[in-house]
mmCIF file of C-alpha atoms and ligand atoms in Angstrom:
data_model
loop_
_atom_site.group_PDB
_atom_site.id
_atom_site.type_symbol
_atom_site.label_atom_id
_atom_site.label_comp_id
_atom_site.label_asym_id
_atom_site.label_seq_id
_atom_site.Cartn_x
_atom_site.Cartn_y
_atom_site.Cartn_z
ATOM 1 C CA MET A 1 131.620 103.236 89.158
ATOM 2 C CA SER A 2 131.247 106.988 88.775
ATOM 3 C CA PRO A 3 129.424 108.895 91.540
ATOM 4 C CA LEU A 4 126.641 109.765 89.080
ATOM 5 C CA ARG A 5 126.136 106.154 88.003
ATOM 6 C CA ARG A 6 126.296 104.974 91.617
ATOM 7 C CA SER A 7 123.607 107.396 92.743
ATOM 8 C CA LEU A 8 121.468 106.541 89.716
ATOM 9 C CA SER A 9 121.585 102.802 90.430
ATOM 10 C CA ALA A 10 120.979 103.379 94.141
ATOM 11 C CA GLY A 11 118.018 105.553 93.245
ATOM 12 C CA LEU A 12 116.574 102.994 90.833
ATOM 13 C CA LEU A 13 117.038 100.203 93.362
ATOM 14 C CA GLY A 14 115.314 102.311 96.020
ATOM 15 C CA LEU A 15 112.398 102.983 93.697
ATOM 16 C CA THR A 16 111.988 99.308 92.935
ATOM 17 C CA VAL A 17 112.338 98.091 96.484
ATOM 18 C CA SER A 18 110.222 100.653 98.300
ATOM 19 C CA GLY A 19 108.798 103.811 96.790
ATOM 20 C CA CYS A 20 107.280 102.978 93.450
ATOM 21 C CA GLN A 21 106.557 99.301 93.813
ATOM 22 C CA ALA A 22 103.503 99.563 96.075
ATOM 23 C CA PRO A 23 101.554 102.123 94.010
ATOM 24 C CA LEU A 24 102.339 100.160 90.836
ATOM 25 C CA ASP A 25 101.101 96.969 92.488
ATOM 26 C CA SER A 26 97.680 98.517 92.965
ATOM 27 C CA PHE A 27 97.418 98.712 89.178
ATOM 28 C CA ALA A 28 98.730 95.191 88.438
ATOM 29 C CA PRO A 29 95.654 93.438 87.050
ATOM 30 C CA VAL A 30 94.259 90.471 88.980
ATOM 31 C CA THR A 31 91.637 89.563 86.404
ATOM 32 C CA THR A 32 91.976 87.497 83.237
ATOM 33 C CA GLN A 33 90.459 90.408 81.292
ATOM 34 C CA GLY A 34 92.846 92.966 82.807
ATOM 35 C CA GLN A 35 95.833 90.775 81.943
ATOM 36 C CA SER A 36 94.740 90.567 78.278
ATOM 37 C CA ILE A 37 94.404 94.350 78.149
ATOM 38 C CA VAL A 38 97.788 94.901 79.796
ATOM 39 C CA GLY A 39 99.338 92.356 77.387
ATOM 40 C CA LEU A 40 98.055 94.317 74.396
ATOM 41 C CA PHE A 41 99.125 97.630 75.954
ATOM 42 C CA THR A 42 102.643 96.326 76.647
ATOM 43 C CA LEU A 43 102.985 95.087 73.056
ATOM 44 C CA ALA A 44 101.820 98.458 71.658
ATOM 45 C CA LEU A 45 104.210 100.234 74.023
ATOM 46 C CA ALA A 46 107.134 97.994 72.991
ATOM 47 C CA ILE A 47 106.458 98.519 69.265
ATOM 48 C CA SER A 48 106.170 102.296 69.782
ATOM 49 C CA ALA A 49 109.382 102.337 71.821
ATOM 50 C CA LEU A 50 111.247 100.419 69.094
ATOM 51 C CA ILE A 51 110.040 102.808 66.389
ATOM 52 C CA PHE A 52 110.937 105.810 68.560
ATOM 53 C CA LEU A 53 114.393 104.394 69.171
ATOM 54 C CA LEU A 54 114.905 103.635 65.468
ATOM 55 C CA VAL A 55 113.910 107.186 64.472
ATOM 56 C CA ILE A 56 116.188 108.746 67.093
ATOM 57 C CA VAL A 57 119.182 106.562 66.135
ATOM 58 C CA VAL A 58 118.796 107.173 62.395
ATOM 59 C CA LEU A 59 118.242 110.892 62.987
ATOM 60 C CA THR A 60 121.324 111.189 65.204
ATOM 61 C CA VAL A 61 123.548 109.274 62.753
ATOM 62 C CA VAL A 62 122.355 111.370 59.826
ATOM 63 C CA LEU A 63 122.748 114.666 61.684
ATOM 64 C CA VAL A 64 126.263 113.840 62.837
ATOM 65 C CA ARG A 65 127.606 112.050 59.765
ATOM 66 C CA PHE A 66 126.191 114.279 57.090
ATOM 67 C CA ARG A 67 126.510 117.621 58.857
ATOM 68 C CA ALA A 68 127.807 120.572 56.843
ATOM 69 C CA ARG A 69 131.561 121.073 57.188
ATOM 70 C CA PRO A 70 133.444 124.244 56.292
ATOM 71 C CA GLY A 71 134.335 124.269 52.610
ATOM 72 C CA ASP A 72 131.751 121.634 51.641
ATOM 73 C CA GLU A 73 130.204 121.967 48.235
ATOM 74 C CA GLU A 74 126.470 122.033 47.653
ATOM 75 C CA PRO A 75 125.371 118.341 47.916
ATOM 76 C CA PRO A 76 123.536 116.663 45.027
ATOM 77 C CA GLN A 77 119.796 117.489 45.144
ATOM 78 C CA VAL A 78 117.668 114.305 45.243
ATOM 79 C CA GLU A 79 113.955 114.368 44.493
ATOM 80 C CA GLY A 80 111.823 111.445 45.671
ATOM 81 C CA ASN A 81 112.691 107.782 46.085
ATOM 82 C CA GLN A 82 109.947 105.404 45.065
ATOM 83 C CA ARG A 83 111.296 102.425 46.997
ATOM 84 C CA LEU A 84 111.664 104.352 50.252
ATOM 85 C CA GLU A 85 108.243 105.926 49.883
ATOM 86 C CA ILE A 86 106.547 102.576 49.333
ATOM 87 C CA GLY A 87 108.504 101.239 52.327
ATOM 88 C CA TRP A 88 107.495 103.921 54.795
ATOM 89 C CA THR A 89 103.892 103.756 53.694
ATOM 90 C CA ALA A 90 103.619 99.981 53.735
ATOM 91 C CA ALA A 91 105.472 99.363 57.031
ATOM 92 C CA PRO A 92 103.207 101.572 59.240
ATOM 93 C CA ALA A 93 100.121 100.238 57.421
ATOM 94 C CA LEU A 94 101.243 96.690 58.200
ATOM 95 C CA ILE A 95 101.949 97.512 61.879
ATOM 96 C CA LEU A 96 98.531 99.189 62.203
ATOM 97 C CA ALA A 97 96.816 96.211 60.552
ATOM 98 C CA VAL A 98 98.496 93.813 62.992
ATOM 99 C CA MET A 99 97.528 96.031 65.969
ATOM 100 C CA PHE A 100 93.960 96.255 64.644
ATOM 101 C CA VAL A 101 93.606 92.473 64.495
ATOM 102 C CA LEU A 102 95.206 92.047 67.956
ATOM 103 C CA THR A 103 92.900 94.753 69.393
ATOM 104 C CA LEU A 104 89.823 93.039 67.954
ATOM 105 C CA ARG A 105 91.002 89.730 69.411
ATOM 106 C CA THR A 106 91.572 91.279 72.857
ATOM 107 C CA MET A 107 88.178 93.024 72.768
ATOM 108 C CA THR A 108 86.432 89.763 71.872
ATOM 109 C CA SER A 109 88.132 87.810 74.642
ATOM 110 C CA VAL A 110 87.635 90.583 77.238
ATOM 111 C CA ASN A 111 83.931 91.001 76.412
ATOM 112 C CA ALA A 112 83.233 87.259 76.324
ATOM 113 C CA SER A 113 81.216 85.906 79.208
ATOM 114 C CA PRO A 114 80.295 82.212 79.450
ATOM 115 C CA PRO A 115 76.578 81.516 80.062
ATOM 116 C CA SER A 116 77.555 79.963 83.398
ATOM 117 C CA ALA A 117 79.061 83.257 84.680
ATOM 118 C CA LEU A 118 77.954 84.495 88.099
ATOM 119 C CA ARG A 119 75.600 87.425 87.466
ATOM 120 C CA VAL A 120 75.862 90.477 89.701
ATOM 121 C CA ARG A 121 73.730 93.569 89.182
ATOM 122 C CA VAL A 122 75.855 96.587 90.199
ATOM 123 C CA ILE A 123 73.751 99.694 90.859
ATOM 124 C CA GLY A 124 75.402 103.082 91.407
ATOM 125 C CA HIS A 125 73.481 105.306 93.838
ATOM 126 C CA GLN A 126 74.294 108.768 95.215
ATOM 127 C CA TRP A 127 76.640 107.805 97.030
ATOM 128 C CA TRP A 128 76.920 104.099 97.529
ATOM 129 C CA TRP A 129 76.901 100.820 95.606
ATOM 130 C CA GLU A 130 74.186 98.194 95.604
ATOM 131 C CA TYR A 131 75.005 94.615 94.610
ATOM 132 C CA GLN A 132 72.265 92.152 93.680
ATOM 133 C CA TYR A 133 72.977 88.513 92.921
ATOM 134 C CA PRO A 134 69.737 87.605 91.078
ATOM 135 C CA ASP A 135 70.537 83.885 90.788
ATOM 136 C CA LEU A 136 71.523 83.578 94.452
ATOM 137 C CA GLY A 137 68.774 85.761 95.953
ATOM 138 C CA ILE A 138 71.252 88.102 97.664
ATOM 139 C CA VAL A 139 71.144 91.886 97.968
ATOM 140 C CA THR A 140 74.033 93.685 99.647
ATOM 141 C CA ALA A 141 75.854 97.004 99.554
ATOM 142 C CA ASN A 142 79.319 98.501 99.215
ATOM 143 C CA GLU A 143 81.253 95.206 99.437
ATOM 144 C CA LEU A 144 81.265 93.124 96.300
ATOM 145 C CA HIS A 145 82.130 89.484 97.004
ATOM 146 C CA LEU A 146 83.400 87.420 94.077
ATOM 147 C CA PRO A 147 84.772 83.883 93.914
ATOM 148 C CA ALA A 148 88.319 83.576 92.517
ATOM 149 C CA GLY A 149 88.756 81.527 89.362
ATOM 150 C CA THR A 150 85.076 81.811 88.432
ATOM 151 C CA PRO A 151 83.810 84.023 85.605
ATOM 152 C CA ALA A 152 81.460 86.776 86.737
ATOM 153 C CA GLN A 153 79.273 89.053 84.661
ATOM 154 C CA LEU A 154 78.767 92.458 86.271
ATOM 155 C CA GLU A 155 75.632 94.172 84.939
ATOM 156 C CA LEU A 156 76.152 97.867 85.625
ATOM 157 C CA THR A 157 73.333 100.365 85.899
ATOM 158 C CA GLY A 158 72.616 103.620 87.734
ATOM 159 C CA ALA A 159 69.754 104.601 90.021
ATOM 160 C CA ASP A 160 70.018 108.375 89.699
ATOM 161 C CA VAL A 161 72.922 109.909 87.762
ATOM 162 C CA ILE A 162 75.868 108.469 85.845
ATOM 163 C CA HIS A 163 78.553 106.859 88.000
ATOM 164 C CA SER A 164 81.588 104.872 86.933
ATOM 165 C CA PHE A 165 82.702 101.587 88.439
ATOM 166 C CA TRP A 166 86.492 101.467 88.619
ATOM 167 C CA VAL A 167 88.594 98.935 90.470
ATOM 168 C CA PRO A 168 92.137 99.595 89.169
ATOM 169 C CA GLN A 169 93.191 95.971 89.594
ATOM 170 C CA PHE A 170 90.311 94.773 87.405
ATOM 171 C CA GLY A 171 92.262 96.364 84.533
ATOM 172 C CA TRP A 172 89.232 98.099 83.016
ATOM 173 C CA LYS A 173 86.159 100.060 83.987
ATOM 174 C CA ARG A 174 82.706 101.022 82.799
ATOM 175 C CA ASP A 175 80.041 103.632 83.531
ATOM 176 C CA THR A 176 76.817 102.875 85.380
ATOM 177 C CA ILE A 177 74.081 104.681 83.441
ATOM 178 C CA PRO A 178 70.419 104.953 84.548
ATOM 179 C CA GLY A 179 68.102 103.060 82.186
ATOM 180 C CA LYS A 180 70.939 101.142 80.524
ATOM 181 C CA ILE A 181 72.890 98.015 81.388
ATOM 182 C CA ASN A 182 76.621 97.950 80.685
ATOM 183 C CA LEU A 183 78.348 94.596 80.955
ATOM 184 C CA LEU A 184 81.715 94.141 82.666
ATOM 185 C CA PRO A 185 82.872 90.513 82.635
ATOM 186 C CA VAL A 186 85.602 89.854 85.197
ATOM 187 C CA GLN A 187 87.342 86.769 86.452
ATOM 188 C CA ILE A 188 89.488 87.317 89.523
ATOM 189 C CA ASP A 189 92.496 85.021 89.527
ATOM 190 C CA GLN A 190 93.294 85.088 93.234
ATOM 191 C CA PRO A 191 91.571 85.910 96.524
ATOM 192 C CA GLY A 192 92.297 89.347 97.967
ATOM 193 C CA ILE A 193 90.853 92.758 98.784
ATOM 194 C CA TYR A 194 90.682 95.086 95.792
ATOM 195 C CA ASP A 195 89.609 98.686 96.380
ATOM 196 C CA GLY A 196 88.251 101.118 93.851
ATOM 197 C CA ALA A 197 86.190 104.274 93.497
ATOM 198 C CA CYS A 198 83.516 105.985 91.462
ATOM 199 C CA THR A 199 85.243 107.852 88.626
ATOM 200 C CA GLU A 200 82.427 109.910 87.130
ATOM 201 C CA TYR A 201 81.629 113.102 89.013
ATOM 202 C CA CYS A 202 78.182 112.428 90.491
ATOM 203 C CA GLY A 203 77.616 115.132 93.107
ATOM 204 C CA THR A 204 78.895 116.326 96.479
ATOM 205 C CA GLN A 205 80.030 112.965 97.822
ATOM 206 C CA HIS A 206 81.507 111.573 94.604
ATOM 207 C CA ALA A 207 84.813 111.123 96.447
ATOM 208 C CA TRP A 208 83.185 108.942 99.126
ATOM 209 C CA MET A 209 81.730 106.419 96.772
ATOM 210 C CA ARG A 210 84.410 103.838 97.337
ATOM 211 C CA ILE A 211 84.295 100.261 96.152
ATOM 212 C CA ARG A 212 85.595 97.268 98.055
ATOM 213 C CA VAL A 213 85.867 93.964 96.241
ATOM 214 C CA VAL A 214 86.403 90.886 98.377
ATOM 215 C CA GLY A 215 87.830 88.126 96.186
ATOM 216 C CA GLN A 216 87.347 84.785 97.944
ATOM 217 C CA SER A 217 88.225 81.151 97.376
ATOM 218 C CA PRO A 218 85.170 79.281 96.025
ATOM 219 C CA SER A 219 84.574 77.592 99.411
ATOM 220 C CA ASP A 220 84.791 80.904 101.332
ATOM 221 C CA PHE A 221 82.462 82.446 98.775
ATOM 222 C CA ASP A 222 79.938 79.613 99.230
ATOM 223 C CA ALA A 223 80.047 80.144 102.993
ATOM 224 C CA TRP A 224 79.457 83.873 102.463
ATOM 225 C CA VAL A 225 76.501 83.085 100.160
ATOM 226 C CA GLN A 226 74.956 80.806 102.797
ATOM 227 C CA GLN A 227 75.382 83.498 105.461
ATOM 228 C CA GLN A 228 73.904 86.223 103.230
ATOM 229 C CA ARG A 229 70.887 84.089 102.334
ATOM 230 C CA THR A 230 69.827 83.584 105.937
ATOM 231 C CA PRO A 231 67.475 86.255 107.280
ATOM 232 C CA ALA A 232 68.828 88.563 109.974
ATOM 233 C CA LEU A 233 69.463 86.975 113.368
ATOM 234 C CA PRO A 234 67.149 88.069 116.186
ATOM 235 C CA PRO A 235 68.853 90.601 118.468
ATOM 236 C CA SER A 236 70.792 89.118 121.381
ATOM 237 C CA GLY A 237 70.775 91.028 124.659
ATOM 238 C CA ASP A 238 68.648 93.863 126.023
ATOM 239 C CA LEU A 239 70.565 96.686 124.318
ATOM 240 C CA ALA A 240 70.261 95.128 120.872
ATOM 241 C CA SER A 241 66.575 94.288 121.444
ATOM 242 C CA ARG A 242 65.890 97.893 122.348
ATOM 243 C CA GLY A 243 67.853 98.864 119.228
ATOM 244 C CA GLN A 244 65.615 96.675 117.102
ATOM 245 C CA SER A 245 62.406 98.228 118.403
ATOM 246 C CA LEU A 246 63.904 101.692 117.907
ATOM 247 C CA TYR A 247 64.869 100.702 114.352
ATOM 248 C CA LEU A 248 61.347 99.432 113.599
ATOM 249 C CA SER A 249 59.572 102.426 115.161
ATOM 250 C CA ASN A 250 61.689 105.133 113.517
ATOM 251 C CA THR A 251 61.938 106.230 109.881
ATOM 252 C CA CYS A 252 64.866 103.795 109.292
ATOM 253 C CA VAL A 253 62.370 101.295 107.833
ATOM 254 C CA ASN A 254 61.260 103.691 105.088
ATOM 255 C CA CYS A 255 64.625 103.431 103.358
ATOM 256 C CA HIS A 256 66.325 100.230 104.551
ATOM 257 C CA THR A 257 65.609 96.512 104.403
ATOM 258 C CA ILE A 258 66.406 93.955 107.076
ATOM 259 C CA GLN A 259 65.282 90.508 105.901
ATOM 260 C CA GLY A 260 63.312 88.735 108.604
ATOM 261 C CA THR A 261 61.743 91.984 109.890
ATOM 262 C CA PRO A 262 58.875 94.049 108.386
ATOM 263 C CA SER A 263 61.461 96.612 107.221
ATOM 264 C CA ASN A 264 61.726 96.521 103.420
ATOM 265 C CA GLY A 265 62.668 100.010 102.194
ATOM 266 C CA ARG A 266 64.657 100.074 98.951
ATOM 267 C CA VAL A 267 66.112 103.593 98.979
ATOM 268 C CA GLY A 268 69.176 102.999 101.135
ATOM 269 C CA PRO A 269 71.557 100.057 101.536
ATOM 270 C CA ASP A 270 70.178 96.653 102.587
ATOM 271 C CA LEU A 271 71.182 96.196 106.249
ATOM 272 C CA THR A 272 70.354 92.496 106.701
ATOM 273 C CA HIS A 273 74.028 91.652 107.293
ATOM 274 C CA VAL A 274 75.477 95.132 107.782
ATOM 275 C CA GLY A 275 77.504 93.937 110.796
ATOM 276 C CA SER A 276 79.563 91.671 108.539
ATOM 277 C CA ARG A 277 80.868 94.533 106.377
ATOM 278 C CA SER A 278 84.220 96.193 107.041
ATOM 279 C CA LEU A 279 83.261 99.789 106.198
ATOM 280 C CA ILE A 280 80.253 102.068 106.517
ATOM 281 C CA GLY A 281 79.103 105.081 104.488
ATOM 282 C CA SER A 282 80.577 103.545 101.313
ATOM 283 C CA GLY A 283 84.107 103.593 102.670
ATOM 284 C CA VAL A 284 84.066 106.740 104.810
ATOM 285 C CA LEU A 285 84.476 104.977 108.197
ATOM 286 C CA ALA A 286 85.569 101.609 109.576
ATOM 287 C CA ASN A 287 82.569 99.598 110.726
ATOM 288 C CA THR A 288 82.833 99.800 114.541
ATOM 289 C CA PRO A 289 80.005 100.329 117.087
ATOM 290 C CA ASP A 290 81.347 103.822 117.943
ATOM 291 C CA ASN A 291 81.594 104.880 114.310
ATOM 292 C CA LEU A 292 78.156 103.479 113.513
ATOM 293 C CA ALA A 293 76.664 105.401 116.468
ATOM 294 C CA ARG A 294 78.347 108.592 115.213
ATOM 295 C CA TRP A 295 77.024 107.892 111.733
ATOM 296 C CA ILE A 296 73.408 107.346 112.905
ATOM 297 C CA HIS A 297 73.516 110.413 115.170
ATOM 298 C CA ASN A 298 74.556 112.741 112.350
ATOM 299 C CA PRO A 299 75.871 111.328 109.058
ATOM 300 C CA HIS A 300 76.110 114.891 107.679
ATOM 301 C CA ASP A 301 79.012 115.582 110.023
ATOM 302 C CA ILE A 302 80.912 112.722 108.398
ATOM 303 C CA LYS A 303 79.643 112.827 104.814
ATOM 304 C CA PRO A 304 78.074 116.252 104.109
ATOM 305 C CA GLY A 305 75.226 116.047 101.620
ATOM 306 C CA VAL A 306 74.503 112.359 102.283
ATOM 307 C CA LEU A 307 70.842 111.535 101.613
ATOM 308 C CA MET A 308 70.305 109.809 104.994
ATOM 309 C CA PRO A 309 68.615 112.073 107.563
ATOM 310 C CA ASP A 310 70.258 112.649 110.941
ATOM 311 C CA TYR A 311 68.861 111.209 114.188
ATOM 312 C CA ARG A 312 69.985 113.980 116.520
ATOM 313 C CA THR A 313 66.551 113.843 118.194
ATOM 314 C CA LEU A 314 67.418 110.408 119.620
ATOM 315 C CA SER A 315 69.261 110.212 122.943
ATOM 316 C CA ASN A 316 72.833 108.944 123.031
ATOM 317 C CA ASP A 317 71.615 105.731 124.658
ATOM 318 C CA ASP A 318 69.097 105.172 121.879
ATOM 319 C CA VAL A 319 71.742 105.698 119.215
ATOM 320 C CA ARG A 320 74.046 103.225 121.015
ATOM 321 C CA ALA A 321 71.206 100.690 121.158
ATOM 322 C CA LEU A 322 70.585 101.088 117.420
ATOM 323 C CA ALA A 323 74.287 100.639 116.687
ATOM 324 C CA ALA A 324 74.412 97.553 118.938
ATOM 325 C CA TYR A 325 71.463 96.013 117.081
ATOM 326 C CA LEU A 326 72.898 96.721 113.624
ATOM 327 C CA GLU A 327 76.428 95.562 114.536
ATOM 328 C CA GLY A 328 74.883 92.269 115.672
ATOM 329 C CA LEU A 329 73.555 91.648 112.137
ATOM 330 C CA LYS A 330 76.486 89.540 111.007
HETATM 331 CU CU1 CUA B 401 79.268 108.124 91.853
HETATM 332 CU CU2 CUA B 401 80.988 109.630 91.307
#
């Protein structure tokens, strides 16, 4: 094997084994709809590659074989060829017709949603995601839970400006537009964590409008539904109890809801089970008591421009008590 070929194969092997595989995996579709779209894309790519190859081969042969040589006479001048012209008009028309029919078929299957699909209202806010499950009586934020193997119908809308809901592994995306509902049917094939982001510039914190999809087995999803439907647990311990009274006596209640307490604001994320989520601030921090305390104290330090006010007037102990209360809301 020549040194060039050896280094090329080593390089390709390296790319496959380590470098390129992981990023490509995050685009491999995990939904039935995404797989249909990728199937169509791969077919179109293969047909285009074949045509490209054919053109290059024919062009190379013609250029080499029929090149002008010294002493050549003027070649015979040919004008038009009816058969060829019909051929190269009909063949592309036929390929386009086939692609048109296949595209229509893919669009129909991707857009189809059985009446039994799990409905989830996805609402884009500056700068977080609200998820409502109208048939299950659940409202949550920033973590979308979906059962694997079950069709779901995402109903996308916006609360303020246009956002775009993109989870690369879903295989497709749609905008969330205020006053309009866009449908995004998805069926996740296997449990897993699938991350995404807002992809329509929507203001200062557009970049921190991350999406986390938690795909679960149907039994895990049912357990999650049961947990989400129960009102918030009463605080356990003195610190958390103090946190609850601080929560109820401050302006937190104007914007947030905690089921089972008088707090029912609708401006910010529902906090009934905020302790069970893995991230806070729509993906900006891991959900730990320290991070949550930092966030409550001054979210503008962490996510400049965020619409939540800071609580720098509260003492450190008060902020810790609030964080302890909220982290206990599993
Ligand atoms: Cu929301 Cu960009």
